[in-house]
Coordinates of C-alpha atoms in Angstrom, one line a residue:
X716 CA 25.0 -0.2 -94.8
X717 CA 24.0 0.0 -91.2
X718 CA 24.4 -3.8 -89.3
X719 CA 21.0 -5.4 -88.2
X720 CA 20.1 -7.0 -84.8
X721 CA 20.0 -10.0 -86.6
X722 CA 23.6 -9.7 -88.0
X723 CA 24.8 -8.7 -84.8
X724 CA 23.7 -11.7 -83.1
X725 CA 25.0 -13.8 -85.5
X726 CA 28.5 -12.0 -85.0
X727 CA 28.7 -12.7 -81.6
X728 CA 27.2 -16.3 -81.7
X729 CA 29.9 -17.1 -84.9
X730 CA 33.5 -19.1 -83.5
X731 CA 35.4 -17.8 -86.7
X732 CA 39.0 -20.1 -88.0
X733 CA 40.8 -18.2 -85.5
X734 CA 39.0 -18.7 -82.4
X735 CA 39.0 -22.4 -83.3
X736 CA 43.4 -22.4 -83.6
X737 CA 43.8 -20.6 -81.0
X738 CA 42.4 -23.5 -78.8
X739 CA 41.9 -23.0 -75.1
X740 CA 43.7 -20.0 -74.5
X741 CA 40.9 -17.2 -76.4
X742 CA 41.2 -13.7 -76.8
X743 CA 38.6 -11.0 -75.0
X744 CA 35.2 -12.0 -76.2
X745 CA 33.4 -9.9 -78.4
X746 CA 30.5 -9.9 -75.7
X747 CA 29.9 -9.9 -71.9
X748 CA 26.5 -9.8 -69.9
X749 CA 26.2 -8.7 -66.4
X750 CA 23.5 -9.9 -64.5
X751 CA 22.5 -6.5 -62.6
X752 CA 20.0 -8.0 -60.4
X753 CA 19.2 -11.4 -59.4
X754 CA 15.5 -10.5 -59.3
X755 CA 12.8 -11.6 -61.6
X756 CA 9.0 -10.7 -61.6
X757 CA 8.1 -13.9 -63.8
X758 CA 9.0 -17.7 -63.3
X759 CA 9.0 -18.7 -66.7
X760 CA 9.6 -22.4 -67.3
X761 CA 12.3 -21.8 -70.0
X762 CA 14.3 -20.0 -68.3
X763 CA 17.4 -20.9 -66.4
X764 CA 16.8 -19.1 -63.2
X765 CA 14.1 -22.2 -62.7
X766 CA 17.5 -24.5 -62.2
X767 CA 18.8 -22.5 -59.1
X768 CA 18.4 -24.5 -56.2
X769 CA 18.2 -21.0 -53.8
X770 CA 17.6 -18.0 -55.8
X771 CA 19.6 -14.9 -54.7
X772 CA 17.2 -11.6 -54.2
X773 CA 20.5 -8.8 -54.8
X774 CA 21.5 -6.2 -57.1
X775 CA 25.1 -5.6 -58.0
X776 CA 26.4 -2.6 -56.1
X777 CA 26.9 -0.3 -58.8
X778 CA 31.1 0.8 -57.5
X779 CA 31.3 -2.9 -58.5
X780 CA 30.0 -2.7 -61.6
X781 CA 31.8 0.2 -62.8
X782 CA 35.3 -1.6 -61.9
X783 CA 34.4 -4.8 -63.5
X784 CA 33.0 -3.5 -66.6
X785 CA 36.1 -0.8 -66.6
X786 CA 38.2 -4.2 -66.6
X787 CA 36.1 -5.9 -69.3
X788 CA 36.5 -2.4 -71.6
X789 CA 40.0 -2.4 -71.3
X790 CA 40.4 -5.9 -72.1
X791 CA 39.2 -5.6 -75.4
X792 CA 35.3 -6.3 -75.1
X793 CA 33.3 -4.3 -77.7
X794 CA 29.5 -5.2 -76.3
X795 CA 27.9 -5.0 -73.0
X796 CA 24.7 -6.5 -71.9
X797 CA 23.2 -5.4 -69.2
X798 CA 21.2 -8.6 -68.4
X799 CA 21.7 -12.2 -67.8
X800 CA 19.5 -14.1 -66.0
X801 CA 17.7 -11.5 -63.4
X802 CA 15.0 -8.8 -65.2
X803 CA 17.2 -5.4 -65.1
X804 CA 13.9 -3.5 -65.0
X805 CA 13.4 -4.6 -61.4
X806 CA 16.2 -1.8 -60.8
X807 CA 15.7 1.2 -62.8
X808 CA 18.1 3.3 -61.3
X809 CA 20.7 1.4 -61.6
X810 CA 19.6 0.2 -64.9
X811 CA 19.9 3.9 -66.3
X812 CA 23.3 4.5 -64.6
X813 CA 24.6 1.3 -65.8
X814 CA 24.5 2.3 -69.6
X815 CA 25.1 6.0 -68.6
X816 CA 28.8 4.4 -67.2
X817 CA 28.7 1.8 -70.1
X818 CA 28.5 5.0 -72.6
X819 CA 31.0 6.6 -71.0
X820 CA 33.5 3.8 -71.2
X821 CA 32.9 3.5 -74.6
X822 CA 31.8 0.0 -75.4
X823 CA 30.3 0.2 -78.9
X824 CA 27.1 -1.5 -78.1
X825 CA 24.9 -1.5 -75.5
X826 CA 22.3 -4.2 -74.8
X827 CA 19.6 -5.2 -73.0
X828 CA 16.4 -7.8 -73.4
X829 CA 13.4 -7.9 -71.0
X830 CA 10.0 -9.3 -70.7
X831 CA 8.8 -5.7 -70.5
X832 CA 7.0 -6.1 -67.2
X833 CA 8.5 -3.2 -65.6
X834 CA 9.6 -1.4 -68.3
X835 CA 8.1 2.2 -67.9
X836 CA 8.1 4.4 -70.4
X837 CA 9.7 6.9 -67.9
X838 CA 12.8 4.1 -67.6
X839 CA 12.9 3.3 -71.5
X840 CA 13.1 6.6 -71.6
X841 CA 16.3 7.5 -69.7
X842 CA 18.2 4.3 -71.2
X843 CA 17.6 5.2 -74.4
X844 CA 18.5 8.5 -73.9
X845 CA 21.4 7.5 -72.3
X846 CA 22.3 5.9 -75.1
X847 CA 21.1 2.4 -74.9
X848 CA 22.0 0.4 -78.5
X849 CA 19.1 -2.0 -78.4
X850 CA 16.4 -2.9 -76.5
X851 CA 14.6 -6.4 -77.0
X852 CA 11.8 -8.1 -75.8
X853 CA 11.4 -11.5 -74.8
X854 CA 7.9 -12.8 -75.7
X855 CA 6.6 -16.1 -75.4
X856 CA 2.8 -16.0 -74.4
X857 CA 0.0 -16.3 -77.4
X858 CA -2.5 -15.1 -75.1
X859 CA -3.0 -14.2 -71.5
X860 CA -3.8 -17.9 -70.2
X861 CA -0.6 -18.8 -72.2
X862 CA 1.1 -16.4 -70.4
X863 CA 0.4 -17.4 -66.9
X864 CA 0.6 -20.9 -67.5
X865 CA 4.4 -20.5 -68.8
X866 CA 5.4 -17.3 -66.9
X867 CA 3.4 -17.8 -64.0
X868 CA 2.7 -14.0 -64.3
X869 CA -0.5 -12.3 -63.7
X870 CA -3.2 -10.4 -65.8
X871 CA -2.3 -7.0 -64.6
X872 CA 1.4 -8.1 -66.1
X873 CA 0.7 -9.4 -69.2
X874 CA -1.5 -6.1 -69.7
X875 CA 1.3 -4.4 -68.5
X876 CA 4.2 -6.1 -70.8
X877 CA 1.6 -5.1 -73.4
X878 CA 1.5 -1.5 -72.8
X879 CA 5.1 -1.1 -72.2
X880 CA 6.5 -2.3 -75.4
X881 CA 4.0 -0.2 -77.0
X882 CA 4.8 2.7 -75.0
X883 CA 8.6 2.5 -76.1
X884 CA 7.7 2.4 -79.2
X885 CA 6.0 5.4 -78.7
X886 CA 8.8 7.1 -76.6
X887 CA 11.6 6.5 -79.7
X888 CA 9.4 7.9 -82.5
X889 CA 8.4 11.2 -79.9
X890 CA 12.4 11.9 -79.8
X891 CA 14.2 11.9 -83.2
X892 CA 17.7 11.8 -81.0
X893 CA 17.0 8.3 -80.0
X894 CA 18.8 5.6 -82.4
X895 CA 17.4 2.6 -79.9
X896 CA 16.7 -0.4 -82.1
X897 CA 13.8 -2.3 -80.4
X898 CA 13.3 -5.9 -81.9
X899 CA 11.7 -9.1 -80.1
X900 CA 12.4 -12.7 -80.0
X901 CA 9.9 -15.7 -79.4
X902 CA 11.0 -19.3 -78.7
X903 CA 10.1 -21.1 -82.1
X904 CA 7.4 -24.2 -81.8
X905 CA 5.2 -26.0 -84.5
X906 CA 1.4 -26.5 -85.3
X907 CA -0.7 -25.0 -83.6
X908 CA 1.3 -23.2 -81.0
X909 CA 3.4 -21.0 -83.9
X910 CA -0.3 -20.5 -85.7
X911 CA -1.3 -18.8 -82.0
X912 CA 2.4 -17.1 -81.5
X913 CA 2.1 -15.6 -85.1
X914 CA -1.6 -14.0 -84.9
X915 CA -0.4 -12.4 -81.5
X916 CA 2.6 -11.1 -82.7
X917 CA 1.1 -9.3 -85.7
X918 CA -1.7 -7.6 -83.4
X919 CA 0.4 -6.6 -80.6
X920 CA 4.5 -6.6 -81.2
X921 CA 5.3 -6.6 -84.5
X922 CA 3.7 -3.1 -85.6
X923 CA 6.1 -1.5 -82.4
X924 CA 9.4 -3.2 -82.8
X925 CA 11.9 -3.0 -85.5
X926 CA 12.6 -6.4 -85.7
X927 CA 11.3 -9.5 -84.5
X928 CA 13.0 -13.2 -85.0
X929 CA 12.9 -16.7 -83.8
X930 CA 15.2 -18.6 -81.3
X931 CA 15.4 -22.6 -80.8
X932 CA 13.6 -24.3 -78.4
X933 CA 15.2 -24.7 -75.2
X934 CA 13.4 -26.4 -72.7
X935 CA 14.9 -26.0 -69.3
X936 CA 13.1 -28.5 -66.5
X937 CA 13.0 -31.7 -68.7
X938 CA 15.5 -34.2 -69.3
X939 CA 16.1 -35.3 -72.9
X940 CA 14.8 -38.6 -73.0
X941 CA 11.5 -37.2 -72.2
X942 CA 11.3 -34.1 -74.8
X943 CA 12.0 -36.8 -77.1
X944 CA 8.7 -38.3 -75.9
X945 CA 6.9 -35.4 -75.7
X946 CA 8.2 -33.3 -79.0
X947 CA 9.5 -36.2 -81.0
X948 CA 13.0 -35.4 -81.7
X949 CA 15.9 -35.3 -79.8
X950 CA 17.9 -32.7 -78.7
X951 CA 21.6 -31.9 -78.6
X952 CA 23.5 -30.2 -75.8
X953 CA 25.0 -26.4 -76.7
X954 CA 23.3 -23.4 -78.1
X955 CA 22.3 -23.1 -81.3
X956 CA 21.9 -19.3 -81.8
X957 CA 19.1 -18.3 -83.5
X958 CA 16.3 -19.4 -86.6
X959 CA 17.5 -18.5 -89.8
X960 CA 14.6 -16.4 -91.6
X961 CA 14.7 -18.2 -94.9
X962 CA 15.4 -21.9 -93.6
X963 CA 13.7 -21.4 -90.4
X964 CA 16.7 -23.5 -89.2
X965 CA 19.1 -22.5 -86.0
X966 CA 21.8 -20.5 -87.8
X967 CA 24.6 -22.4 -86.4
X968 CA 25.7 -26.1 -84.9
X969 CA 24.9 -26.4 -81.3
X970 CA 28.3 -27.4 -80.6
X971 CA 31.3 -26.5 -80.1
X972 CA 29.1 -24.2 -77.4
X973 CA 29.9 -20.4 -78.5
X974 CA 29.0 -18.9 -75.1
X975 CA 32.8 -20.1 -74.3
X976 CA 34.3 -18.5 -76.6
X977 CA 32.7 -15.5 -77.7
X978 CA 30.7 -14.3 -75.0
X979 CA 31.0 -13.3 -71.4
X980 CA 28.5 -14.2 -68.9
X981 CA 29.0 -12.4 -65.0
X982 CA 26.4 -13.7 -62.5
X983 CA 25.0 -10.7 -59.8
X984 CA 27.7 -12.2 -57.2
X985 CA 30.5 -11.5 -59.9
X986 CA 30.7 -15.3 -60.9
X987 CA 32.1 -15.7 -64.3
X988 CA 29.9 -18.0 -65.5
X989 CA 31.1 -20.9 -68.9
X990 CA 27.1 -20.8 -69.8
X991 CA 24.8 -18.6 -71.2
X992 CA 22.5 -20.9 -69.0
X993 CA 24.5 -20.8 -66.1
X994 CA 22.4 -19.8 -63.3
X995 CA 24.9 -21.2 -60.0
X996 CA 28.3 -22.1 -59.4
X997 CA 29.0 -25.0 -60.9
X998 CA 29.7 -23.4 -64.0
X999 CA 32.1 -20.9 -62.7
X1000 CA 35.5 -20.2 -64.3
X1001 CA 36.1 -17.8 -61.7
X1002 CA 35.1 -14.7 -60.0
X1003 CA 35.5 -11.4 -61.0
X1004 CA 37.6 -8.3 -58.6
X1005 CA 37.6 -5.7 -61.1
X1006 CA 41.5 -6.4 -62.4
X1007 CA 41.3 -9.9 -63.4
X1008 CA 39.0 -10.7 -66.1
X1009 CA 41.6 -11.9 -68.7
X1010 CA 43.2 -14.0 -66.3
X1011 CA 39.8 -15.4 -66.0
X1012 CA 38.8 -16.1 -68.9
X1013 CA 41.6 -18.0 -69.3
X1014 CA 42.4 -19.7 -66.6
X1015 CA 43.2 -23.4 -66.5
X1016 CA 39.3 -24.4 -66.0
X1017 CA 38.1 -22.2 -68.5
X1018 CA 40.8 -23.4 -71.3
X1019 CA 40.4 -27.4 -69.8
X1020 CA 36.4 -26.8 -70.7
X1021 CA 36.8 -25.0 -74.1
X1022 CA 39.9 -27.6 -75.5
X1023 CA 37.1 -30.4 -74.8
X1024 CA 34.1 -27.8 -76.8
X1025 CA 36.8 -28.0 -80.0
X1026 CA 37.1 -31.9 -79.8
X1027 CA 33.8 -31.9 -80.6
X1028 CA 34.0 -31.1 -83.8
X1029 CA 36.0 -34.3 -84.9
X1030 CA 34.6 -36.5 -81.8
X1031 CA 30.8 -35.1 -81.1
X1032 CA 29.1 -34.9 -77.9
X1033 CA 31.2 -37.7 -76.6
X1034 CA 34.6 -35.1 -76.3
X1035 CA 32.4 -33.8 -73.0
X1036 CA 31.7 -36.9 -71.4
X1037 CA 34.1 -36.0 -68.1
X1038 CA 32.8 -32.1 -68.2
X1039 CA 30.5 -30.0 -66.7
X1040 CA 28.9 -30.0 -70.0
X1041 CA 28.4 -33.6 -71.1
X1042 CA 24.4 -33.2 -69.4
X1043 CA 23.4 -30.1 -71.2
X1044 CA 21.8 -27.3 -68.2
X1045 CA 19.9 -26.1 -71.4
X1046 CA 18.0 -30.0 -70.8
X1047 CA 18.7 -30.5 -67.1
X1048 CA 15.7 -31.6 -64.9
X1049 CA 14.4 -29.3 -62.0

């Protein structure tokens, strides 16, 4: 039976018995996203490029990408994302020639998510058939005002974001050859907000994606003694995946942090990044040439910062205290 999106996520996001014995010193990841451009068309409060105190306005010059992800195929890495923290969209070209190379390497799966902005149907088009693995959308607006209050997006783009994931809906089902999965994800909230998120999904995502699923709440710009003020609970540093369908639960403990051990994350500037929310430097591990990623992902920072993620499974958030992660970025202020 063919994986889901769901299943794959879960895959990646999962730090299985062996991961945890093998301690600080990890094999290749299972994952790695590239951050192909810095640039972003939306400002959306929950996302991490609101923490960068200057943000960078480059794309990655594609002769770098091709020896960094060459290194990161031959390493072991089975997944490629070509996103992080910039919207890939706002480069097309190299967009497409990114999971044309990525093909040709022959990483198994190719990803990408987007708020669907600039996603053209002419674009969708060439990734897809350049054989692009899965294509996401990242929606979080109920309705327009919604929209430009968290994204700080226009009408013309919300229209547009509208029309585009449509439109490559549209563009799969024209072409039998494409095997895209398209799915969506929305940040999960209660009362009245998931009443609004719900009625908008069903009239405008759900009928053009094949799958659409929850993830926690993060909220980026607030500390935690105020979102326990202003939500009522508190939360707890790490990521917690995704919501489980049936529970409506995140499908895994926040901590140890699984973007340390099973997934990659390479700034525009080639920064290897510890965080999935790691929009600077200061959560470096390194930087990548092209013929070092193992040595990398392993060197004495990285393995210092994951040995303290295991103790936290016998000693709790405290293990972190002296670490770049004991204030969680996912709850850092502005």
């Amino acid at each position: 039976m063919k994986e889901t999106i769901a299943e794959r996520i879960d895959a990646v996001t999962k730090i299985d018995e062996l991961r945890v014995k093998m301690g600080g010193i990890q094999p290749a990841p299972k994952s790695v996203k590239i951050e192909l451009t810095a640039r972003c068309n939306l400002r959306c409060k929950y996302c991490a490029v609101r923490t960068r105190t200057k943000s960078p306005k480059s794309d990655m010059d594609f002769y770098y990408f091709q020896k960094i992800t060459e290194d990161i195929r031959i390493s072991g890495v089975e997944e490629i994302g070509l996103f992080y923290l910039g919207e890939s969209f706002m480069n097309p070209i190299l967009l497409v020639d990114a999971v044309k190379w990525c093909k040709r390497l022959g990483f198994q799966w190719i990803f990408l998510t987007s708020n669907a902005v600039n996603a053209d149907s002419w674009t969708v088009r060439q990734c897809m058939d350049a054989g692009l693995d899965s294509l996401k959308w990242s929606v979080n607006g109920a309705d327009l005002k919604q929209f430009q209050e968290i994204t700080g997006g226009s009408e013309a783009q919300f229209n547009h974001a509208l029309e585009n994931i449509k439109s490559a809906w549209q563009e799969r089902a024209k072409n039998g050859k494409f095997n895209t999965i398209i799915s969506a994800s929305s940040i999960l909230y209660e009362g009245e907000q998931l009443r609004k998120m719900q009625k908008m999904l069903d009239e405008n995502i759900r009928p053009f994606v094949d799958r659409h699923y929850w993830l926690p709440l993060y909220q980026m710009s607030m500390y935690k003694d105020k979102i326990e003020k202003e939500l009522g609970y508190t939360p707890t540093a790490g990521n917690m995946g995704r919501i489980d369908d049936d529970t409506m639960q995140p499908t895994r403990p926040p901590l140890p942090c699984w973007s340390l051990f099973t997934e990659g994350h390479v700034r525009v500037d080639g920064g290897l990044s510890a965080c999935c929310f790691g929009a600077d430097e200061r959560f470096d591990m390194g930087v990548l040439d092209g013929t070092n990623f193992m040595r990398q992902w392993n060197n004495p920072k990285f393995v210092t910062l994951r040995e303290a993620q295991l103790k936290t499974i016998k000693e709790g958030q405290d293990a972190l205290k002296d670490t770049i992660c004991n204030v969680c970025v996912a709850y850092e202020n502005e």
